[in-house]
């Protein structure tokens, strides 16, 4: 089912007109209300009159996560706080969170987009949808929740952490939809199989995002549970989940172009790349009021097609993500920058030890281990001292990134070095 | 008086322990006694050797984490209840034992290496008692 046919199926010409009008409006808004944007446009010698249609977007400067950090917490907001009704936050590169704010209208647009995603997955008002993303600062829980409510479905706010209860309710309520991370879905599928409950569930479709997964994994999960699984993309800077999702044909994720203008650029030259070629996804929020972002570099690598889909939608489709153009890791749905772990290690005794981050996926669940070389200054002849050190590090890491890591003490000079430089991150997950 | 013990950090990998003994052998250092404390990922090898300062230097040069810790070595005659007597002296002094291990001697008497929570207090308590401490020279030259 198509939730908003007028928007999702409009002709490219109509869309172009709409995008042009909306771009003019949003540029006008940031120029007048967001000082860093005005300054940057002035520095680039740009005047408001230079932006008349959507093709002019390439004249505008890019925005990065660093801009959000430099203007922490509310410096890029385009409205006074009295207009902001919600705050969300995600990891920043150096410990400071990336903060975003939503006006009431932003929340409505978000719900509309997520409702489109749910409809794309074949869900509607007669469905019971469990939302098993974390509720809180993370956009997954509340984003999924409002969207599924807007759809008119019966929403069960499960959040994360209690798989048994989730499955019990899935069986007892006859839940037909589920929103969660792909790795959590894998875990849920395993428990369902273990308990022999596959015949007792009524699950039809799932929407899974917030971390990378493969087409293979998607098909595997569909077979195991007898459902249809959809990839939902989003990032808190732009909105949260619901920026794009894949329809029944699973040939790319439809991006809601009436709200988000996508560009694919070469991450090195920042020049646009043609359709079908891989580059970095850059998004401009065309309707955002709280924190509109112009040409935001997502650092997610993908390609795009503007061809009409078999489902009837005319919106551009982005392919599955092939990686990142920066060093951000997504572990159990949480954005983690190696620099954050380095900062955490630094707090333990003031000097960063030689360390290595190892990310793996065991039984479809992400694991995080940090190897720390035992140096003289925290070496001891007593096991309990070393164990205390491990706990201190684990605590510091948990405080910083919100994930539990296994801390492994290793002998000096054992961490792999490549050309004399220590290899800081090893990601063993095979996702591409 | 304290005896110098060396502690070496060893990951649980085949051949690591052997490499420690190899380094010591190449430098003509005799192992008088040892104990190994293990966890699932690593172990701490505690050694009494003929030349602790040199041992730490050569082990570090070979890439090991090694350090010197002051421990106490006490002579124990081979009689029932002797170890209990020593421990009761320490507990009366309010000293907690962190770890201990035997020190093999050639003669009929045994010795024991002790690391406590308060080494100074432990040393005082033992010195005041009828127990005899082993000197550094005696210890390092033991079994040589």
Coordinates of C-alpha atoms in Angstrom, one line a residue:
Chain A
X1 CA 0.0 0.0 0.0
X2 CA 1.1 3.6 -0.7
X3 CA 0.5 5.9 2.2
X4 CA 0.8 9.2 0.4
X5 CA 0.3 8.6 -3.3
X6 CA 0.3 12.3 -4.1
X7 CA 3.8 12.7 -2.7
X8 CA 5.4 9.3 -3.3
X9 CA 4.2 8.9 -6.9
X10 CA 4.4 12.5 -8.2
X11 CA 6.0 13.1 -11.6
X12 CA 9.7 14.1 -11.5
X13 CA 8.7 17.5 -13.0
X14 CA 6.2 18.1 -10.2
X15 CA 8.7 16.9 -7.6
X16 CA 11.4 19.2 -9.1
X17 CA 9.1 22.2 -8.7
X18 CA 8.2 21.2 -5.1
X19 CA 11.8 20.7 -4.2
X20 CA 12.9 24.0 -5.7
X21 CA 10.2 25.9 -3.8
X22 CA 11.1 24.1 -0.6
X23 CA 14.8 24.6 -1.0
X24 CA 14.3 28.3 -1.5
X25 CA 12.3 28.5 1.7
X26 CA 14.7 26.5 3.8
X27 CA 17.8 28.4 2.6
X28 CA 15.9 31.6 3.4
X29 CA 15.2 30.3 6.9
X30 CA 18.7 29.3 7.7
X31 CA 20.1 32.5 6.2
X32 CA 18.0 34.6 8.5
X33 CA 17.9 32.4 11.6
X34 CA 21.1 30.4 11.8
X35 CA 24.2 32.6 12.1
X36 CA 26.8 29.9 11.1
X37 CA 24.9 29.3 7.9
X38 CA 24.5 33.0 7.1
X39 CA 28.2 33.5 7.6
X40 CA 29.2 30.6 5.5
X41 CA 27.0 31.7 2.6
X42 CA 28.4 35.2 2.9
X43 CA 31.9 33.8 2.8
X44 CA 31.0 31.9 -0.3
X45 CA 29.7 35.1 -1.9
X46 CA 26.2 33.6 -2.1
X47 CA 23.0 35.7 -1.9
X48 CA 19.5 34.4 -1.4
X49 CA 18.7 35.3 -4.9
X50 CA 21.3 32.8 -6.2
X51 CA 19.2 29.9 -5.1
X52 CA 16.1 29.7 -7.3
X53 CA 15.7 26.1 -8.1
X54 CA 16.9 22.7 -6.8
X55 CA 19.8 22.5 -9.2
X56 CA 21.3 25.5 -7.5
X57 CA 21.9 23.3 -4.4
X58 CA 25.4 22.5 -5.5
X59 CA 26.4 26.2 -4.9
X60 CA 25.7 25.8 -1.2
X61 CA 28.4 24.7 1.3
X62 CA 28.3 21.3 3.0
X63 CA 27.4 20.7 6.6
X64 CA 29.2 18.0 8.7
X65 CA 28.9 16.4 12.2
X66 CA 31.7 18.7 13.3
X67 CA 29.4 21.7 12.6
X68 CA 26.9 20.2 15.0
X69 CA 29.7 19.7 17.6
X70 CA 31.1 23.2 17.1
X71 CA 27.6 24.7 17.7
X72 CA 26.7 22.4 20.6
X73 CA 24.1 22.2 21.9
X74 CA 21.5 24.5 20.1
X75 CA 23.7 26.7 17.9
X76 CA 22.2 25.4 14.6
X77 CA 18.6 25.6 15.7
X78 CA 16.6 27.8 13.4
X79 CA 13.7 28.5 15.9
X80 CA 13.6 29.6 19.5
X81 CA 13.5 26.9 22.1
X82 CA 9.9 27.8 22.8
X83 CA 9.1 26.2 19.4
X84 CA 11.1 23.1 20.1
X85 CA 9.0 20.3 21.6
X86 CA 11.6 17.4 21.6
X87 CA 15.3 16.8 21.8
X88 CA 17.2 13.7 20.6
X89 CA 20.9 13.1 20.7
X90 CA 23.4 10.7 19.3
X91 CA 27.1 10.1 19.6
X92 CA 29.5 12.8 18.6
X93 CA 33.0 12.0 17.4
X94 CA 34.7 13.2 20.6
X95 CA 32.4 12.5 23.5
X96 CA 30.1 15.5 23.1
X97 CA 26.7 14.4 21.8
X98 CA 25.1 15.5 18.6
X99 CA 21.9 17.3 19.7
X100 CA 18.9 17.8 17.5
X101 CA 15.6 19.5 18.1
X102 CA 12.1 19.1 16.7
X103 CA 9.2 21.5 16.4
X104 CA 5.7 20.1 16.6
X105 CA 5.6 20.1 12.8
X106 CA 8.9 18.3 12.6
X107 CA 7.4 15.5 14.8
X108 CA 4.4 15.4 12.5
X109 CA 6.6 15.1 9.3
X110 CA 8.6 12.4 11.0
X111 CA 5.5 10.4 11.9
X112 CA 4.3 10.8 8.3
X113 CA 7.5 9.5 6.9
X114 CA 7.6 6.5 9.3
X115 CA 3.9 5.8 8.4
X116 CA 5.0 5.7 4.7
X117 CA 7.6 3.2 5.6
X118 CA 5.2 1.0 7.5
X119 CA 2.7 1.2 4.6
X120 CA 5.5 0.2 2.3
X121 CA 6.0 -2.9 4.4
X122 CA 2.4 -3.7 4.0
X123 CA 1.3 -2.6 7.5
X124 CA -1.8 -0.6 8.3
X125 CA -4.4 0.4 10.8
X126 CA -5.4 -3.2 11.4
X127 CA -2.0 -4.3 12.4
X128 CA -0.4 -4.7 15.9
X129 CA 3.2 -3.3 15.7
X130 CA 5.8 -3.9 18.4
X131 CA 8.4 -1.2 18.6
X132 CA 11.6 -2.8 19.9
X133 CA 14.1 0.0 19.4
X134 CA 15.4 1.6 22.5
X135 CA 13.2 4.5 23.8
X136 CA 15.1 7.5 24.9
X137 CA 17.6 9.9 23.4
X138 CA 18.1 7.4 20.5
X139 CA 15.6 8.3 17.8
X140 CA 14.6 4.7 17.0
X141 CA 12.0 4.1 19.8
X142 CA 10.0 7.3 19.7
X143 CA 10.4 7.7 16.0
X144 CA 9.0 4.3 15.2
X145 CA 6.3 4.7 17.8
X146 CA 4.9 8.0 16.5
X147 CA 5.0 6.8 13.0
X148 CA 3.2 3.5 13.7
X149 CA 0.6 5.5 15.7
X150 CA 0.1 7.9 12.9
X151 CA -0.5 4.9 10.6
X152 CA -3.3 4.0 13.0
X153 CA -1.8 0.7 14.0
X154 CA -2.0 -0.7 17.5
X155 CA 1.4 0.2 18.9
X156 CA 3.2 -1.9 21.6
X157 CA 6.1 0.1 23.0
X158 CA 8.4 -2.8 23.9
X159 CA 11.7 -1.0 23.8
X160 CA 14.7 -3.3 24.1
X161 CA 16.0 -5.7 26.7
X162 CA 13.3 -8.2 27.4
X163 CA 13.1 -10.7 24.6
X164 CA 11.0 -13.2 26.4
X165 CA 8.3 -10.7 27.1
X166 CA 8.4 -9.5 23.5
X167 CA 7.9 -13.0 22.2
X168 CA 5.2 -13.8 24.8
X169 CA 3.3 -10.7 23.7
X170 CA 3.9 -11.3 20.0
X171 CA 2.2 -14.7 20.5
X172 CA -0.6 -13.5 22.9
X173 CA -1.5 -10.3 21.1
X174 CA -1.0 -11.8 17.6
X175 CA 1.4 -9.0 16.7
X176 CA 1.9 -8.6 13.0
X177 CA 4.6 -6.0 12.7
X178 CA 7.9 -5.4 14.4
X179 CA 10.5 -2.6 14.4
X180 CA 13.9 -3.3 15.7
X181 CA 17.6 -3.5 14.7
X182 CA 18.4 -6.4 12.3
X183 CA 20.7 -8.0 14.8
X184 CA 18.0 -8.0 17.5
X185 CA 15.6 -9.4 15.0
X186 CA 18.0 -12.3 14.4
X187 CA 18.2 -12.9 18.1
X188 CA 14.4 -12.9 18.4
X189 CA 14.2 -15.3 15.5
X190 CA 16.6 -17.7 17.3
X191 CA 14.6 -17.6 20.5
X192 CA 11.4 -18.2 18.6
X193 CA 12.9 -21.2 16.9
X194 CA 14.4 -22.6 20.1
X195 CA 11.1 -22.4 21.8
X196 CA 9.3 -23.9 18.8
X197 CA 6.9 -21.0 18.6
X198 CA 7.2 -20.3 14.9
X199 CA 3.6 -21.7 14.2
X200 CA 2.2 -19.6 17.1
X201 CA 3.3 -16.2 15.8
X202 CA 1.3 -14.0 13.3
X203 CA 4.2 -11.7 12.4
X204 CA 4.0 -10.5 8.8
X205 CA 6.5 -7.7 8.3
X206 CA 9.4 -6.1 10.0
X207 CA 11.2 -2.8 9.6
X208 CA 14.8 -3.0 10.6
X209 CA 17.5 -0.4 10.6
X210 CA 20.0 1.7 12.6
X211 CA 22.8 -0.7 11.7
X212 CA 24.2 -2.2 8.5
X213 CA 23.1 -5.6 7.4
X214 CA 23.3 -7.6 4.2
X215 CA 20.8 -8.6 1.6
X216 CA 21.7 -12.2 2.6
X217 CA 20.8 -11.6 6.2
X218 CA 17.5 -10.1 5.2
X219 CA 16.6 -13.1 3.1
X220 CA 17.7 -15.5 5.7
X221 CA 15.5 -13.8 8.3
X222 CA 12.5 -13.8 6.0
X223 CA 12.8 -17.5 5.4
X224 CA 13.3 -18.4 9.1
X225 CA 10.3 -16.5 10.3
X226 CA 8.1 -16.6 7.2
X227 CA 7.9 -12.8 7.0
X228 CA 8.9 -9.9 4.8
X229 CA 11.8 -7.8 6.3
X230 CA 12.4 -4.2 5.2
X231 CA 15.4 -2.0 5.6
X232 CA 14.6 1.4 7.1
X233 CA 17.2 4.1 7.0
X234 CA 17.7 7.3 8.9
X235 CA 20.0 9.3 11.1
X236 CA 19.2 11.6 13.9
X237 CA 20.8 14.7 12.3
X238 CA 18.3 14.5 9.5
X239 CA 15.3 13.2 11.4
X240 CA 15.7 9.6 12.7
X241 CA 14.5 6.4 11.1
X242 CA 12.1 6.9 8.2
X243 CA 14.3 8.8 5.8
X244 CA 14.1 5.9 3.3
X245 CA 12.9 2.3 3.2
X246 CA 12.5 -0.5 0.7
X247 CA 9.2 -1.6 -0.8
X248 CA 8.0 -5.1 -1.6
X249 CA 10.4 -5.2 -4.6
X250 CA 13.5 -4.7 -2.4
X251 CA 15.4 -2.9 -5.1
X252 CA 16.8 0.0 -3.2
X253 CA 15.4 2.2 -0.4
X254 CA 12.8 4.9 -1.5
X255 CA 14.0 8.2 -0.1
X256 CA 11.2 10.6 0.7
X257 CA 12.3 13.3 -1.7
X258 CA 9.6 15.8 -0.8
X259 CA 11.3 16.2 2.6
X260 CA 14.9 15.1 2.0
X261 CA 16.9 16.0 -1.1
X262 CA 19.6 13.4 -1.7
X263 CA 22.9 13.9 -3.6
X264 CA 25.7 11.4 -4.0
X265 CA 29.2 12.9 -4.0
X266 CA 32.7 11.7 -4.3
X267 CA 33.9 11.8 -0.6
X268 CA 37.3 13.1 -1.6
X269 CA 36.5 15.7 -4.3
X270 CA 32.9 16.4 -3.1
X271 CA 31.9 16.4 -6.8
X272 CA 28.6 14.8 -7.7
X273 CA 28.8 11.2 -9.1
X274 CA 26.4 9.9 -11.7
X275 CA 23.5 7.6 -10.9
X276 CA 24.5 4.1 -10.1
X277 CA 28.0 5.0 -8.9
X278 CA 29.0 4.7 -5.3
X279 CA 29.7 7.8 -3.3
X280 CA 28.7 9.6 -0.1
X281 CA 25.1 10.3 0.6
X282 CA 24.5 14.0 1.2
X283 CA 21.0 15.1 2.4
X284 CA 19.3 18.5 2.6
X285 CA 16.3 18.7 4.8
X286 CA 13.7 20.5 2.7
X287 CA 11.0 21.0 5.4
X288 CA 12.8 20.8 8.7
X289 CA 12.1 23.7 11.1
X290 CA 14.0 22.8 14.3
X291 CA 17.4 22.2 12.8
X292 CA 17.4 22.4 9.1
X293 CA 20.6 21.0 7.6
X294 CA 21.9 22.0 4.2
X295 CA 23.9 19.4 2.3
X296 CA 24.6 17.3 5.3
X297 CA 27.4 14.8 4.7
X298 CA 26.0 11.5 6.1
X299 CA 29.4 9.7 5.5
X300 CA 27.3 6.7 4.5
X301 CA 28.4 5.2 1.1
X302 CA 25.7 4.2 -1.4
X303 CA 24.5 4.8 -4.9
X304 CA 21.3 6.2 -6.3
X305 CA 18.8 5.7 -9.1
X306 CA 16.0 8.0 -10.2
X307 CA 14.2 5.4 -12.2
X308 CA 10.5 4.7 -11.4
X309 CA 10.1 1.6 -9.3
X310 CA 7.9 -1.3 -10.2
X311 CA 5.8 -0.5 -7.1
X312 CA 4.7 2.8 -8.8
X313 CA 6.7 5.2 -6.6
X314 CA 8.7 7.8 -8.4
X315 CA 11.0 8.7 -5.6
X316 CA 14.7 8.1 -5.9
X317 CA 16.1 4.9 -4.5
X318 CA 19.4 4.5 -2.7
X319 CA 21.1 1.1 -2.6
X320 CA 22.1 -0.8 0.4
X321 CA 24.9 0.9 2.3
X322 CA 28.4 -0.4 1.5
X323 CA 30.2 1.3 4.3
X324 CA 31.2 4.7 5.7
X325 CA 33.6 7.3 4.5
X326 CA 34.7 8.0 8.1
X327 CA 35.7 5.6 10.9
X328 CA 32.4 5.4 12.6
X329 CA 31.3 2.0 13.7
X330 CA 27.8 0.9 14.3
X331 CA 27.7 -1.6 17.1
X332 CA 24.4 -3.0 18.3
X333 CA 22.7 0.0 16.7
X334 CA 24.9 2.4 18.6
X335 CA 27.2 4.9 16.7
X336 CA 30.7 4.5 18.0
X337 CA 33.7 6.5 17.0
X338 CA 37.1 5.0 17.9
X339 CA 38.1 8.5 19.2
X340 CA 35.4 8.1 21.9
X341 CA 37.0 4.9 23.1
X342 CA 40.3 6.5 23.1
X343 CA 38.9 9.4 25.2
X344 CA 37.4 6.8 27.7
X345 CA 40.8 5.0 28.0
X346 CA 42.4 8.3 28.7
X347 CA 40.2 8.9 31.7
X348 CA 41.4 5.7 33.4
X349 CA 44.8 7.0 34.3
X350 CA 45.5 10.0 32.2
X351 CA 47.6 8.4 29.5
X352 CA 46.2 6.4 26.6
X353 CA 47.5 2.9 26.5
X354 CA 48.2 1.1 23.3
X355 CA 44.8 -0.4 22.4
X356 CA 42.8 -2.1 19.7
X357 CA 39.1 -2.3 19.2
X358 CA 37.8 -5.6 17.9
X359 CA 34.2 -5.8 16.6
X360 CA 32.7 -9.1 15.6
X361 CA 29.3 -10.7 15.2
X362 CA 28.7 -13.9 17.1
X363 CA 25.4 -15.6 16.7
X364 CA 24.1 -12.5 14.9
X365 CA 24.9 -10.2 17.9
X366 CA 27.6 -7.6 17.7
X367 CA 30.5 -8.1 20.2
X368 CA 32.9 -5.4 21.2
X369 CA 36.3 -6.2 22.7
X370 CA 39.1 -3.8 23.5
X371 CA 42.6 -5.1 23.8
X372 CA 44.8 -3.1 26.1
X373 CA 48.5 -3.6 26.3
X374 CA 49.8 -4.1 29.9
X375 CA 52.3 -1.3 30.5
X376 CA 54.5 -0.8 33.5
X377 CA 52.5 2.0 35.0
X378 CA 49.4 -0.2 35.5
X379 CA 51.0 -3.5 35.9
X380 CA 50.8 -5.3 39.2
X381 CA 51.9 -8.6 40.8
X382 CA 48.3 -9.1 42.0
X383 CA 45.4 -10.4 39.8
X384 CA 42.9 -8.4 41.7
X385 CA 44.7 -5.2 40.8
X386 CA 44.6 -6.1 37.1
X387 CA 40.9 -7.1 37.4
X388 CA 40.2 -3.7 39.0
X389 CA 41.9 -2.0 36.1
X390 CA 39.8 -4.0 33.6
X391 CA 36.6 -3.0 35.5
X392 CA 37.7 0.6 35.5
X393 CA 38.3 0.6 31.8
X394 CA 35.0 -1.2 31.1
X395 CA 33.1 1.3 33.3
X396 CA 34.8 4.3 31.5
X397 CA 33.9 2.9 28.1
X398 CA 30.3 2.2 29.1
X399 CA 30.0 5.7 30.5
X400 CA 31.2 7.1 27.2
X401 CA 29.5 5.0 24.5
X402 CA 26.8 3.2 26.5
X403 CA 28.0 -0.2 25.5
X404 CA 29.6 -3.0 27.5
X405 CA 33.0 -4.0 26.1
X406 CA 35.1 -7.0 27.0
X407 CA 38.4 -5.6 28.1
X408 CA 41.3 -8.0 27.4
X409 CA 44.7 -7.3 28.8
X410 CA 47.5 -8.3 26.4
X411 CA 51.3 -8.3 26.5
X412 CA 53.1 -5.2 25.3
X413 CA 53.8 -4.9 21.6
X414 CA 51.3 -7.6 20.7
X415 CA 48.8 -5.3 19.1
X416 CA 49.0 -5.6 15.3
X417 CA 51.0 -2.8 13.7
X418 CA 50.8 -1.9 10.1
X419 CA 53.7 0.0 8.8
X420 CA 54.7 0.8 12.3
X421 CA 51.3 2.4 13.1
X422 CA 49.0 0.5 15.5
X423 CA 45.9 -0.8 13.8
X424 CA 43.2 0.6 16.1
X425 CA 40.1 -1.1 14.8
X426 CA 39.4 -4.5 13.4
X427 CA 35.9 -5.1 12.3
X428 CA 35.4 -8.8 11.6
X429 CA 31.8 -8.5 10.7
X430 CA 31.2 -9.5 7.1
X431 CA 28.4 -7.2 6.0
X432 CA 29.2 -6.2 2.5
Chain B
X1 CA 64.4 -7.9 55.0
X2 CA 62.6 -8.2 51.7
X3 CA 63.3 -10.5 48.9
X4 CA 62.9 -9.3 45.3
X5 CA 60.3 -11.3 43.4
X6 CA 59.8 -10.7 39.7
X7 CA 56.3 -10.8 38.2
X8 CA 55.8 -11.4 34.5
X9 CA 52.5 -10.8 32.6
X10 CA 51.8 -13.8 30.3
X11 CA 48.9 -14.2 27.9
X12 CA 47.4 -17.6 27.7
X13 CA 49.2 -18.6 24.5
X14 CA 51.2 -21.7 23.8
X15 CA 54.9 -21.2 24.2
X16 CA 54.9 -17.9 26.2
X17 CA 56.0 -19.5 29.5
X18 CA 58.7 -21.3 27.7
X19 CA 60.0 -18.1 26.2
X20 CA 60.4 -16.6 29.7
X21 CA 62.5 -19.6 30.8
X22 CA 64.5 -19.3 27.5
X23 CA 65.3 -15.6 28.2
X24 CA 66.4 -16.4 31.7
X25 CA 68.5 -19.4 30.5
X26 CA 70.3 -17.3 27.9
X27 CA 71.3 -14.8 30.6
X28 CA 72.4 -17.5 32.9
X29 CA 69.7 -16.7 35.5
X30 CA 68.5 -19.6 37.7
X31 CA 64.9 -19.9 38.7
X32 CA 64.8 -20.6 42.5
X33 CA 61.0 -20.9 42.8
X34 CA 57.9 -19.9 41.0
X35 CA 54.2 -19.7 41.2
X36 CA 51.6 -19.0 38.4
X37 CA 48.3 -17.2 39.0
X38 CA 45.9 -17.7 36.2
X39 CA 42.8 -16.2 34.8
X40 CA 40.9 -17.2 31.6
X41 CA 42.9 -14.7 29.5
X42 CA 46.3 -14.3 31.1
X43 CA 48.5 -15.4 33.9
X44 CA 50.9 -13.8 36.3
X45 CA 54.2 -15.6 36.7
X46 CA 55.9 -14.9 39.9
X47 CA 59.5 -15.9 40.1
X48 CA 62.3 -15.9 42.7
X49 CA 65.6 -15.9 40.6
X50 CA 69.3 -15.7 41.2
X51 CA 69.6 -12.2 39.8
X52 CA 66.2 -10.4 39.9
X53 CA 67.4 -7.0 38.6
X54 CA 69.1 -8.5 35.6
X55 CA 66.1 -10.8 35.1
X56 CA 63.7 -7.8 34.9
X57 CA 65.9 -5.9 32.5
X58 CA 66.4 -8.9 30.1
X59 CA 62.7 -9.8 30.2
X60 CA 61.7 -6.2 29.4
X61 CA 64.2 -6.2 26.5
X62 CA 62.5 -9.3 25.2
X63 CA 59.1 -7.5 25.2
X64 CA 57.6 -8.8 28.4
X65 CA 55.9 -6.8 31.1
X66 CA 57.9 -7.5 34.2
X67 CA 58.3 -5.8 37.5
X68 CA 59.9 -6.3 40.9
X69 CA 57.8 -6.7 44.0
X70 CA 59.1 -7.0 47.6
X71 CA 58.1 -10.2 49.2
X72 CA 59.0 -12.0 52.5
X73 CA 60.7 -15.4 52.6
X74 CA 60.3 -17.3 55.9
X75 CA 61.9 -20.6 56.9
X76 CA 59.5 -23.3 58.0
X77 CA 60.6 -26.4 59.7
X78 CA 58.9 -29.6 58.6
X79 CA 56.5 -29.9 61.5
X80 CA 52.7 -30.3 61.6
X81 CA 51.1 -27.0 62.2
X82 CA 54.1 -24.7 61.4
X83 CA 52.4 -22.8 58.6
X84 CA 49.3 -22.3 60.8
X85 CA 51.5 -20.8 63.5
X86 CA 53.0 -18.3 61.0
X87 CA 49.6 -17.4 59.6
X88 CA 48.2 -16.8 63.1
X89 CA 51.1 -14.4 63.8
X90 CA 50.1 -12.5 60.7
X91 CA 46.4 -12.5 61.4
X92 CA 47.0 -11.3 65.0
X93 CA 49.0 -8.4 63.5
X94 CA 45.9 -7.7 61.3
X95 CA 47.8 -8.5 58.1
X96 CA 46.0 -10.0 55.1
X97 CA 47.9 -12.5 52.9
X98 CA 47.6 -11.7 49.2
X99 CA 49.4 -14.8 48.0
X100 CA 52.0 -17.3 49.0
X101 CA 54.0 -20.1 47.6
X102 CA 56.6 -22.6 48.6
X103 CA 60.3 -22.2 48.1
X104 CA 62.0 -25.5 47.6
X105 CA 65.2 -26.0 49.5
X106 CA 67.7 -28.7 49.3
X107 CA 67.8 -29.5 53.0
X108 CA 65.1 -31.0 55.2
X109 CA 63.5 -27.6 55.9
X110 CA 61.1 -25.8 53.7
X111 CA 60.6 -22.0 53.1
X112 CA 57.7 -20.0 52.1
X113 CA 57.3 -16.8 50.1
X114 CA 54.6 -14.4 51.3
X115 CA 53.1 -11.2 49.9
X116 CA 50.7 -9.5 52.3
X117 CA 48.5 -6.4 52.3
X118 CA 51.0 -4.6 54.6
X119 CA 54.5 -5.8 54.0
X120 CA 56.1 -3.6 56.6
X121 CA 53.8 -4.7 59.4
X122 CA 54.2 -8.3 58.3
X123 CA 57.9 -8.1 58.4
X124 CA 57.9 -6.6 61.9
X125 CA 55.5 -9.2 63.2
X126 CA 57.6 -12.1 61.8
X127 CA 60.9 -10.5 63.0
X128 CA 59.5 -10.3 66.5
X129 CA 58.4 -14.0 66.4
X130 CA 60.5 -17.1 66.6
X131 CA 60.3 -17.6 62.8
X132 CA 63.5 -17.0 60.9
X133 CA 63.6 -14.9 57.7
X134 CA 65.6 -15.9 54.7
X135 CA 68.3 -13.4 53.6
X136 CA 68.4 -12.2 50.1
X137 CA 71.8 -13.9 49.5
X138 CA 70.5 -17.1 50.9
X139 CA 67.4 -17.0 48.7
X140 CA 69.0 -15.9 45.4
X141 CA 71.8 -18.5 45.8
X142 CA 69.4 -21.3 46.8
X143 CA 69.5 -24.4 44.7
X144 CA 72.3 -23.0 42.6

